[in-house]
C-alpha cells in the first residue's frame, strides 16, 4: 500500500496543509502554553524530521514528512502567538482615551464601533498600554462616525476582552489576542477630533465611503444597503430584519465579501477581458489574451480587497484568487486541489489562528468539495451519460449549491447552532442571479459611472437584488425554516473534518475508511449533553436546565451570555421567554431553584442579607457581589471567587455535583492570563 501511494505521490500534496493544520490544532488544544524549552524541542524535532525527509531512504520519507509538518504546525502557531503578544488591560477603567481610528464597523447591537491603534490611556505607561482598543459609540447624541485615519479622543468605560460565557464556549479572549485588541468598551460621549486622517488608508477609506453613499443614494432602502455591502463591505445600513432573514435562509454569506464575491467579480472581469481581446484580431494575434486578462483581473481583485477594508475573510478570498490567477499566467490549471492546498497553506502560514475560525473552515470545505466533485465529473468516461447541453448550466448551479451546502453544513451547524432547512432552495434561487446579474451589472455601473451613464446598469442590479432579498424573506418565513442544533463536543468537528478530508483527498479506494471518523463524530454529536446549571462570571445570571428548556434567573441581565447559552442548548427561545419558564421561585432578596436535590439560591435585590443565613444552610449560594461576612461553612460563589474561576458549569447526577470552570477549560494560555 505504501509503495502504491508513493507512486501517486503527486496527488498527496493536498495533505500538506492538512498535516500542518493538525499541528496548529494540537497547539490550540493544549491545556497550557509550552515553555521556551518545549518550543525549542518542538522546533528541533521539526528540523531533524525535515533533514530526515531529505536524506532518509525513500520508503521512510512519508513518515518524516508527516512528523515534520505536524511539529512545524505546533511550533509555528506558538511563534505566531509570541509575535502578536501585546498588553491586555487587567482591570475595569473609566477615563480618557486617545487613538487613531483603524477600523470602523458595527457591534452586534448595531451601534457604530471603532478600533483604535497608537493608543494613549491615562495612568498607563507605554509598555502597559494595549496595542489596540475597540470602543462602541452608543451615545444617541453621537455625531458623525469617525473616519479611518483620524485621531480621536473619547471618555470610555473599558476592560479586558471578556472570558467565555461558559466553559468551552466561544473564546473572545483568544480572538482578541490575535487581533491585537487589549481592551474593549463603550462611550456615551461624543468623540473629539484631534488630528485629521492622513495616508493611503484615508484615500481608500474615503473612496469606500463615497462609493457606499453613492450607491445608497441611487438605490434606496435595503436594496442599496445590500449593494453597498457586497461591493464595499459596508453593512451598516442593512436593517436587522433583512439580516435575520438572510441568516435564517442560509444566505448570510452573501453579505460578507468572501470567496464567492471575489470569485464572481474576478471571474466576470477575466472573462470579459479575455473575450473582449479576442474580438480585436490584431490584439488576439499579438498578445497572450488569457494571461493579460488574468493579470488585469488580479489587479481588480487587489483593488476590491483594499476597497472592502481588507478584513480577514476578504484577505483569505484574495489569496485563493491570487493562486488561481497566477496558475493561469503560468499555463497551469487554475481549479485543482493543489491550488486550493497552496492557498490554504499560505493562509495558515500568515494566520495560523484562522484554523479555528468558521470562515476558514467553511470556505475551504466548500472549495475543496466543489473541485473534487467537478473533477470527478470532468474525468467521467466518454461512454457515461451526459445531460443535454441546454440543461448543464442549470444543473451546474444546482450541483454547486448542493455540494457547497453539504460540505459546509456541519461547520455552520456547530458554530451557529442552527440548520437552515431550506438553505439549498434559497441559494439555488439566488446565487445564480448574484453571479449573472448583480455583480456584472455592478461592474458595468462602475465603468460607466465616470461618464454619468450608470443608471441602466444600477437599475438591472437593483432588479437582481430585489429578487435575492425577496427569496430570503420568503424562505425565512416558511414554517420550520431553521432547526436549532445543540453545540457539539469539542472532538466532533475535528473528527468530521478529518473524515471529510479523507473522503475527498485520499487517492485510492481506501477513502471508504472516512466513514469511521464521520460516523464517530456524528454519534458523539447526537449524544451531546448540556450542563444542568450555568453561572456567569459576574454571578448576575444563572441558567438551569429543565424539561421545558433552560430557565434563566433574570429577564434582561447579561444578554450576551443568555443568548449564547440558549443557542448552545439548541434552544430558539429569547431571554425573556426563557425567564418566564417554570423553575425559579422569586422572593424578596433572591431566587431559589432545586436541581437534582441540590438547592441553589441566587441573592439579588434588597433584603439579601436576611436571606443569606438560610440560603447557606440550604445549599449553594450565588451572589453578584462580594460578600465578606458569610458563615464559614457557606458554599458561596460570590464575585471574588467567580473572578478567579470565570463562568461555571455544574452537572448534578445521583446527588453528586461536578463543577467545571471556564478558566480550567481555557487553560493557562497567554490570552487567559
XYZ file of C-alpha atoms in Angstrom:
673
model
C 0.000 0.000 0.000
C 2.824 2.407 0.868
C 4.554 1.702 -2.432
C 1.315 2.355 -4.331
C 0.886 5.678 -2.547
C 4.461 6.711 -3.283
C 3.869 6.026 -6.958
C 0.998 8.548 -6.778
C 2.811 10.995 -4.511
C 1.972 13.935 -6.761
C -1.623 13.526 -5.567
C -0.602 13.762 -1.899
C 0.338 17.458 -1.904
C -3.169 18.492 -0.678
C -2.315 16.705 2.579
C 0.460 19.194 3.327
C -1.870 21.918 4.748
C -3.947 19.203 6.445
C -0.972 17.876 8.426
C 0.300 21.404 9.086
C -3.203 22.323 10.282
C -3.352 19.288 12.582
C -0.220 20.593 14.282
C -1.822 24.023 14.658
C -4.957 22.404 16.083
C -2.877 20.457 18.596
C -1.260 23.700 19.749
C -4.594 25.437 20.348
C -5.930 22.353 22.181
C -3.068 22.281 24.680
C -4.126 22.970 28.293
C -1.007 25.049 28.963
C 1.404 27.117 26.894
C 4.657 25.289 26.064
C 7.658 26.921 27.705
C 10.862 28.006 25.934
C 12.448 24.567 26.415
C 9.407 22.806 24.943
C 9.276 25.209 21.973
C 12.977 24.645 21.300
C 12.460 20.871 21.427
C 9.488 21.088 19.039
C 11.422 23.157 16.511
C 14.466 20.886 16.861
C 12.286 17.829 16.168
C 10.809 19.563 13.128
C 14.299 20.380 11.857
C 15.543 16.806 12.351
C 12.492 15.396 10.579
C 12.997 17.865 7.735
C 16.592 16.697 7.335
C 15.437 13.093 7.646
C 12.963 13.622 4.815
C 15.771 14.844 2.571
C 18.265 12.078 3.442
C 16.269 9.047 4.588
C 15.543 6.016 2.384
C 12.667 6.573 0.001
C 10.141 4.447 1.916
C 10.773 6.324 5.168
C 10.243 9.774 3.741
C 6.448 9.861 4.263
C 6.934 9.217 7.987
C 9.433 12.041 8.316
C 7.180 14.335 6.245
C 4.162 13.701 8.485
C 6.064 14.357 11.711
C 7.823 17.379 10.195
C 4.601 19.084 9.100
C 2.738 18.395 12.346
C 5.558 19.543 14.649
C 6.160 22.553 12.417
C 2.471 23.437 12.782
C 2.711 23.321 16.579
C 5.879 25.433 16.659
C 4.709 27.916 14.040
C 1.416 28.549 15.869
C 3.304 29.301 19.075
C 5.714 31.605 17.263
C 2.697 33.481 15.889
C 1.265 33.727 19.426
C 4.508 35.217 20.700
C 4.925 37.686 17.837
C 1.451 39.213 18.263
C 1.774 39.485 22.057
C 0.622 42.862 23.369
C -0.506 44.280 26.736
C -4.038 43.471 27.904
C -5.977 45.699 30.296
C -6.231 43.798 33.584
C -8.962 45.813 35.297
C -12.039 47.905 34.584
C -11.221 51.516 33.792
C -13.124 54.696 33.087
C -11.295 57.684 31.711
C -9.808 59.476 28.714
C -8.648 57.502 25.713
C -6.871 58.645 22.562
C -6.039 56.738 19.411
C -6.000 56.590 15.639
C -9.083 55.077 14.026
C -8.052 51.910 12.227
C -11.367 50.125 11.613
C -14.971 51.362 11.610
C -17.743 48.771 11.815
C -20.889 47.904 13.788
C -21.375 45.993 17.013
C -23.896 43.182 17.404
C -26.443 45.716 18.668
C -25.938 47.895 15.585
C -24.003 50.686 17.345
C -21.064 52.256 15.473
C -17.779 50.787 16.656
C -14.185 51.877 16.151
C -10.916 50.026 16.627
C -8.081 52.335 17.645
C -4.320 51.885 17.413
C -1.495 54.190 18.510
C -3.375 54.232 21.801
C -2.855 56.516 24.797
C -4.676 55.814 28.071
C -4.495 57.775 31.289
C -2.486 56.274 34.180
C -0.829 53.641 31.970
C 2.816 53.506 30.948
C 3.558 52.912 27.289
C 4.607 49.295 27.891
C 1.299 48.651 29.706
C -0.936 50.270 27.095
C -2.886 47.913 24.775
C -1.835 47.994 21.157
C -5.449 48.299 20.021
C -8.701 49.199 21.746
C -12.236 48.607 20.410
C -14.927 51.051 21.523
C -18.667 51.087 20.774
C -20.154 54.549 20.264
C -23.512 54.065 21.978
C -24.479 57.688 22.634
C -27.701 58.751 20.902
C -26.112 62.194 20.546
C -23.053 60.846 18.714
C -22.281 62.946 15.684
C -20.641 61.731 12.511
C -18.862 58.395 12.877
C -15.071 58.905 12.768
C -13.217 58.032 9.580
C -10.273 55.615 9.367
C -7.012 57.508 9.861
C -8.431 60.209 12.142
C -7.021 60.604 15.643
C -9.788 60.990 18.215
C -10.251 61.278 21.969
C -13.145 59.859 23.982
C -14.050 59.186 27.588
C -14.797 55.485 27.758
C -15.570 52.564 30.018
C -13.007 49.849 29.284
C -11.983 46.385 30.389
C -10.000 43.462 29.067
C -11.598 41.150 26.473
C -14.354 39.073 28.040
C -13.749 35.459 29.048
C -16.015 32.714 27.633
C -19.666 32.918 28.732
C -19.436 29.251 29.715
C -16.674 26.636 29.980
C -15.672 25.617 26.472
C -17.695 28.435 24.897
C -16.649 30.968 22.267
C -13.228 32.301 23.283
C -13.234 36.013 22.541
C -10.033 36.428 24.560
C -8.128 34.307 22.051
C -9.667 36.069 19.076
C -8.814 39.483 20.533
C -5.239 38.362 21.292
C -4.512 37.635 17.642
C -6.171 40.878 16.548
C -4.013 42.814 18.991
C -7.073 44.076 20.890
C -6.122 44.514 24.537
C -9.214 46.367 25.755
C -12.857 46.752 24.774
C -15.529 49.110 25.985
C -18.031 51.799 25.150
C -18.578 55.528 25.366
C -21.732 57.559 25.727
C -19.974 60.845 24.973
C -19.191 62.358 21.561
C -15.663 61.804 20.287
C -13.285 64.730 19.805
C -11.253 65.008 16.614
C -7.577 65.568 17.457
C -5.990 65.189 14.015
C -7.356 64.684 10.505
C -6.889 61.462 8.613
C -3.676 61.039 6.658
C -2.065 58.461 4.409
C -3.147 55.814 1.907
C -5.808 54.391 4.217
C -7.544 57.764 4.137
C -7.798 57.763 0.361
C -9.141 54.206 0.268
C -11.499 54.872 3.183
C -12.948 57.950 1.530
C -13.381 56.165 -1.791
C -15.155 53.374 0.053
C -17.408 55.769 1.983
C -18.294 57.812 -1.102
C -18.978 54.717 -3.183
C -21.232 53.295 -0.451
C -23.084 56.599 -0.069
C -23.407 56.990 -3.834
C -24.888 53.515 -4.260
C -27.387 54.065 -1.442
C -28.348 57.465 -2.890
C -29.221 55.868 -6.227
C -30.671 52.588 -4.916
C -32.953 53.131 -1.937
C -33.651 51.015 1.142
C -32.278 47.563 1.817
C -31.560 47.074 -1.883
C -28.984 49.862 -1.823
C -27.650 48.723 1.552
C -27.190 45.188 0.174
C -25.375 46.553 -2.897
C -23.095 48.637 -0.668
C -22.394 45.586 1.492
C -21.307 43.296 -1.338
C -19.310 45.983 -3.167
C -17.647 47.898 -0.318
C -18.143 45.732 2.770
C -20.225 48.484 4.430
C -23.158 46.676 6.083
C -24.111 49.497 8.445
C -27.326 50.392 6.581
C -28.758 46.869 6.479
C -31.955 46.572 8.539
C -31.927 43.940 11.331
C -34.966 42.176 9.841
C -33.266 41.686 6.475
C -30.031 40.486 8.080
C -32.024 37.997 10.162
C -33.917 36.786 7.070
C -30.657 36.251 5.174
C -29.259 34.315 8.144
C -32.365 32.110 8.507
C -32.329 31.367 4.770
C -28.621 30.395 4.893
C -27.828 33.359 2.652
C -25.863 35.472 5.141
C -22.665 34.566 3.276
C -23.826 36.901 0.510
C -23.245 39.880 2.831
C -19.602 39.099 3.597
C -17.036 39.846 0.894
C -15.568 36.368 0.718
C -14.557 33.788 -1.841
C -17.917 33.889 -3.625
C -17.814 37.635 -4.312
C -14.113 37.714 -5.094
C -14.513 34.748 -7.438
C -17.577 36.182 -9.197
C -16.015 39.616 -9.613
C -12.645 38.432 -10.887
C -14.263 35.699 -12.977
C -16.516 38.197 -14.733
C -13.664 40.647 -15.328
C -11.359 37.855 -16.556
C -13.982 36.525 -18.982
C -14.968 39.981 -20.224
C -11.359 40.997 -20.864
C -10.379 37.727 -22.479
C -13.320 37.623 -24.875
C -13.072 41.366 -25.448
C -9.440 40.981 -26.582
C -10.416 38.038 -28.760
C -12.811 40.323 -30.658
C -9.877 42.502 -31.722
C -7.892 40.386 -34.243
C -4.608 42.368 -34.078
C -4.581 42.132 -30.290
C -5.636 38.491 -30.263
C -2.819 37.544 -32.646
C -0.037 39.501 -30.933
C -0.628 39.234 -27.186
C -1.496 36.300 -24.879
C -5.032 37.460 -24.122
C -5.640 34.820 -21.441
C -2.591 35.819 -19.395
C -3.246 39.541 -19.712
C -6.863 39.035 -18.695
C -5.705 37.094 -15.620
C -3.218 39.836 -14.718
C -5.777 42.637 -15.035
C -8.359 40.600 -13.104
C -5.749 40.189 -10.357
C -5.318 43.972 -10.206
C -9.092 44.333 -9.916
C -9.105 41.778 -7.090
C -6.378 43.728 -5.261
C -8.396 46.949 -5.592
C -11.513 45.101 -4.347
C -9.504 43.866 -1.350
C -8.385 47.407 -0.481
C -11.842 48.864 -1.075
C -13.535 46.332 1.194
C -11.367 47.230 4.170
C -9.118 44.173 3.969
C -10.878 42.089 6.612
C -9.574 38.573 7.241
C -12.262 36.821 5.157
C -11.502 39.048 2.168
C -7.761 38.525 2.575
C -8.345 34.769 2.513
C -10.503 35.087 -0.611
C -7.856 37.219 -2.304
C -5.159 34.624 -1.595
C -7.290 31.917 -3.210
C -7.929 34.096 -6.270
C -4.243 35.067 -6.400
C -3.135 31.434 -6.530
C -5.620 30.577 -9.274
C -4.914 33.600 -11.479
C -1.148 33.115 -11.151
C -1.674 29.494 -12.193
C -3.392 30.748 -15.348
C -0.495 33.095 -16.063
C 1.895 30.150 -15.670
C -0.173 27.973 -18.038
C -1.362 25.720 -15.205
C -4.887 24.558 -14.486
C -6.424 27.042 -12.018
C -9.059 24.968 -10.224
C -7.162 21.993 -8.826
C -6.695 20.515 -5.382
C -3.054 21.589 -5.488
C -4.121 25.218 -5.989
C -6.606 25.007 -3.118
C -3.973 23.355 -0.911
C -1.412 26.040 -1.757
C -3.913 28.785 -0.884
C -4.742 27.054 2.412
C -1.044 26.716 3.243
C -0.420 30.412 2.596
C -3.350 31.391 4.816
C -2.184 29.099 7.631
C 1.366 30.430 7.441
C 0.193 34.040 7.577
C -2.548 33.460 10.197
C -2.400 30.061 11.931
C -5.285 31.115 14.159
C -7.554 31.102 11.092
C -7.845 27.336 11.524
C -10.189 27.864 14.486
C -12.464 30.321 12.641
C -15.685 29.273 10.884
C -14.823 31.361 7.815
C -11.664 29.372 7.098
C -13.308 26.030 7.769
C -16.383 26.706 5.639
C -14.670 28.396 2.694
C -12.041 25.691 2.225
C -14.557 22.901 2.843
C -16.799 24.265 0.092
C -13.944 24.958 -2.347
C -12.342 21.550 -1.831
C -15.644 19.723 -2.256
C -16.502 21.643 -5.433
C -13.096 20.966 -7.012
C -13.320 17.255 -6.157
C -16.886 16.755 -7.409
C -16.494 18.682 -10.649
C -13.121 16.997 -11.204
C -14.816 13.607 -10.963
C -17.492 14.719 -13.420
C -14.838 16.029 -15.821
C -12.994 12.700 -15.729
C -16.065 10.578 -16.473
C -15.535 8.251 -19.453
C -16.910 9.286 -22.816
C -19.441 6.465 -22.655
C -21.049 7.888 -19.475
C -24.454 9.539 -19.749
C -24.338 13.296 -20.023
C -27.296 15.672 -19.688
C -28.407 17.752 -22.676
C -26.251 20.813 -23.252
C -29.070 23.273 -22.568
C -29.618 21.844 -19.053
C -25.970 21.831 -17.961
C -25.792 25.441 -16.659
C -28.870 24.891 -14.502
C -27.620 21.526 -13.261
C -24.178 23.010 -12.534
C -25.734 25.731 -10.380
C -27.898 23.225 -8.526
C -24.992 20.826 -8.015
C -22.687 23.644 -6.835
C -25.210 24.771 -4.219
C -25.851 21.202 -3.119
C -22.164 20.278 -2.787
C -21.160 23.518 -1.071
C -24.157 23.300 1.262
C -23.415 19.714 2.290
C -19.700 20.448 2.759
C -20.286 23.464 4.982
C -23.363 22.183 6.861
C -21.522 20.543 9.801
C -19.374 23.629 10.398
C -22.300 26.052 10.081
C -24.407 23.971 12.467
C -21.590 23.665 15.015
C -20.657 27.355 15.011
C -24.068 28.980 14.550
C -26.274 26.378 16.263
C -28.875 26.155 13.535
C -29.532 24.425 10.249
C -31.415 26.287 7.535
C -33.921 23.686 6.371
C -34.466 25.376 3.013
C -30.977 26.783 2.540
C -30.412 24.778 -0.641
C -33.618 26.146 -2.168
C -32.690 29.712 -1.206
C -29.179 29.507 -2.628
C -30.261 27.815 -5.856
C -32.783 30.609 -6.410
C -30.444 33.467 -5.501
C -26.731 32.751 -6.048
C -27.002 32.379 -9.863
C -28.528 35.860 -10.087
C -25.744 37.329 -7.988
C -23.197 35.908 -10.431
C -25.038 36.578 -13.694
C -26.857 39.845 -12.971
C -25.870 41.643 -9.750
C -22.066 41.504 -9.939
C -21.779 42.080 -13.735
C -24.237 44.995 -13.556
C -22.313 46.481 -10.623
C -19.001 46.249 -12.509
C -20.594 47.757 -15.616
C -22.082 50.535 -13.498
C -18.662 51.285 -12.043
C -17.145 51.507 -15.538
C -19.916 53.818 -16.800
C -20.147 55.998 -13.653
C -17.398 58.479 -14.712
C -19.463 59.219 -17.849
C -22.767 59.575 -15.973
C -24.227 56.533 -17.755
C -24.505 54.142 -14.810
C -28.291 54.395 -14.303
C -29.329 51.472 -16.570
C -26.709 49.168 -15.031
C -27.776 50.091 -11.489
C -31.430 49.504 -12.429
C -30.567 45.991 -13.599
C -28.502 45.418 -10.449
C -31.421 46.528 -8.279
C -33.768 44.089 -10.016
C -31.411 41.234 -9.165
C -31.058 42.372 -5.551
C -34.837 42.660 -5.165
C -35.131 39.038 -6.218
C -32.358 37.916 -3.848
C -33.842 39.691 -0.825
C -37.336 38.546 -1.783
C -36.115 34.942 -1.780
C -34.509 35.479 1.627
C -37.692 36.826 3.208
C -39.843 34.148 1.558
C -37.673 31.231 2.650
C -37.104 32.642 6.148
C -40.872 32.974 6.550
C -41.562 29.307 5.798
C -42.621 27.220 8.762
C -39.644 25.376 10.228
C -37.142 27.357 8.147
C -34.496 26.952 10.847
C -33.719 23.958 13.020
C -31.852 24.757 16.253
C -28.873 22.474 16.931
C -27.106 21.774 20.222
C -23.396 22.617 20.337
C -21.241 19.528 19.724
C -18.439 18.314 21.998
C -15.055 19.740 21.033
C -13.901 16.443 19.493
C -16.737 16.365 16.947
C -15.579 18.938 14.387
C -12.018 17.550 14.158
C -13.444 14.061 13.551
C -15.910 15.278 10.935
C -13.252 17.410 9.214
C -10.800 14.510 9.141
C -13.449 12.213 7.689
C -14.425 14.695 5.002
C -10.803 15.374 4.063
C -10.009 11.669 3.926
C -13.019 11.111 1.685
C -12.078 13.932 -0.693
C -8.277 13.743 -0.752
C -7.213 10.126 -0.370
C -6.092 8.919 -3.801
C -7.411 5.329 -3.805
C -10.274 3.149 -2.638
C -9.096 3.322 0.981
C -11.088 6.556 1.147
C -14.006 4.415 2.280
C -12.300 4.453 5.704
C -13.586 8.033 6.027
C -16.862 6.533 7.212
C -15.296 5.737 10.604
C -14.419 9.280 11.794
C -17.548 10.723 10.194
C -19.818 8.276 11.995
C -17.886 8.666 15.253
C -18.284 12.440 15.101
C -21.991 12.321 14.318
C -22.642 9.758 17.049
C -20.816 11.896 19.618
C -22.818 14.903 18.467
C -26.103 13.033 18.837
C -25.113 12.150 22.417
C -24.153 15.736 23.335
C -25.402 16.882 26.727
C -25.541 20.318 28.286
C -24.710 21.375 31.869
C -27.532 21.389 34.401
C -26.506 24.810 35.718
C -24.598 27.696 34.126
C -23.360 30.736 36.071
C -21.855 33.891 34.568
C -18.537 35.263 35.793
C -20.342 38.191 37.416
C -22.824 35.938 39.206
C -25.657 38.099 37.854
C -27.245 35.359 35.731
C -27.963 31.692 36.430
C -29.410 29.268 33.905
C -30.847 25.885 34.918
C -31.840 23.131 32.508
C -35.413 21.882 32.931
C -37.726 19.641 30.916
C -39.055 22.751 29.149
C -35.554 24.030 28.374
C -33.158 26.276 30.238
C -34.802 28.705 32.642
C -32.939 31.959 33.312
C -32.923 33.815 36.607
C -33.057 37.296 35.020
C -35.108 38.743 32.205
C -32.545 41.270 30.925
C -29.202 40.888 32.719
C -26.130 39.522 30.863
C -27.845 39.411 27.468
C -24.820 38.109 25.551
C -24.335 35.180 27.938
C -28.072 34.390 27.891
C -28.181 34.335 24.102
C -25.021 32.217 23.952
C -26.363 29.656 26.462
C -29.684 29.263 24.677
C -28.046 28.947 21.261
C -25.615 26.319 22.550
C -28.575 24.439 24.042
C -30.165 24.370 20.592
C -32.994 26.445 22.063
C -34.729 29.022 19.862
C -36.172 30.926 22.835
C -35.212 34.516 23.659
C -34.083 35.561 27.138
C -37.472 36.887 28.244
C -39.167 33.660 27.185
C -36.575 31.521 28.968
C -37.011 33.633 32.125
C -40.770 33.069 32.123
C -40.398 29.280 32.274
C -41.253 27.490 35.492
C -38.344 26.736 37.775
C -37.106 29.679 39.833
C -39.062 30.773 42.893
C -38.535 34.513 43.237
C -38.805 36.302 46.569
C -37.512 39.418 48.287
C -33.727 39.205 48.317
C -33.230 36.388 45.838
C -34.408 33.415 43.778
C -34.302 29.705 44.545
C -34.400 26.531 42.471
C -33.771 22.837 43.182
C -31.571 20.859 40.789
C -31.194 17.111 41.358
C -31.875 17.556 45.065
C -29.418 20.460 45.400
C -30.908 23.804 46.454
C -29.432 26.777 44.586
C -30.132 30.313 45.777
C -29.162 33.434 43.890
C -29.018 36.582 46.042
C -30.069 39.856 44.459
C -32.019 42.990 45.260
C -32.869 44.401 48.638
C -33.075 42.108 51.629
C -30.436 39.630 50.509
C -28.694 39.922 53.912
C -31.752 38.438 55.594
C -31.832 35.551 53.110
C -28.110 34.692 53.309
C -28.031 32.556 56.527
C -30.925 30.328 55.450
C -29.569 30.039 51.902
C -26.180 28.925 53.223
C -27.878 26.250 55.313
C -29.930 25.006 52.345
C -27.194 24.541 49.733
C -25.310 26.531 47.089
C -25.394 30.342 47.201
C -24.609 32.614 44.235
C -24.163 36.369 44.597
C -23.400 39.129 42.108
C -21.394 40.979 44.768
C -18.511 40.416 47.146
C -19.761 39.073 50.498
C -17.412 39.489 53.427
C -19.430 38.163 56.372
C -20.818 34.857 55.122
C -20.773 31.844 57.500
C -17.537 29.880 57.210
C -19.429 26.731 56.243
C -21.357 28.524 53.484
C -20.991 27.065 49.988
C -20.740 30.517 48.435
C -19.943 31.687 44.930
C -19.594 35.469 45.049
C -17.879 37.857 42.658
C -14.490 37.364 44.306
C -14.469 33.601 43.736
C -16.131 33.813 40.317
C -13.471 36.233 39.067
C -10.872 33.570 39.861
C -12.755 30.764 38.106
C -14.676 32.529 35.360
C -18.084 31.244 34.312
C -19.092 27.904 35.842
C -20.913 24.834 34.531
C -22.427 22.459 37.076
C -23.699 18.936 36.453
C -25.694 17.136 39.123
C -26.007 13.356 38.876
C -27.132 10.960 41.618
C -26.675 13.722 44.170
C -23.067 14.323 43.125
C -22.081 17.787 41.943
C -19.414 18.237 39.248
C -18.183 21.789 38.698
C -16.221 22.917 35.607
C -14.794 26.425 35.338
C -14.139 28.472 32.224
C -10.589 29.134 33.424
C -9.849 25.406 33.701
C -11.273 24.715 30.231
C -9.442 27.669 28.653
C -6.140 26.595 30.196
C -3.067 28.598 31.082
C -2.528 30.410 27.803
C -1.207 33.917 27.057
C -4.694 35.205 26.224
C -6.180 33.929 29.523
C -3.617 35.377 31.925
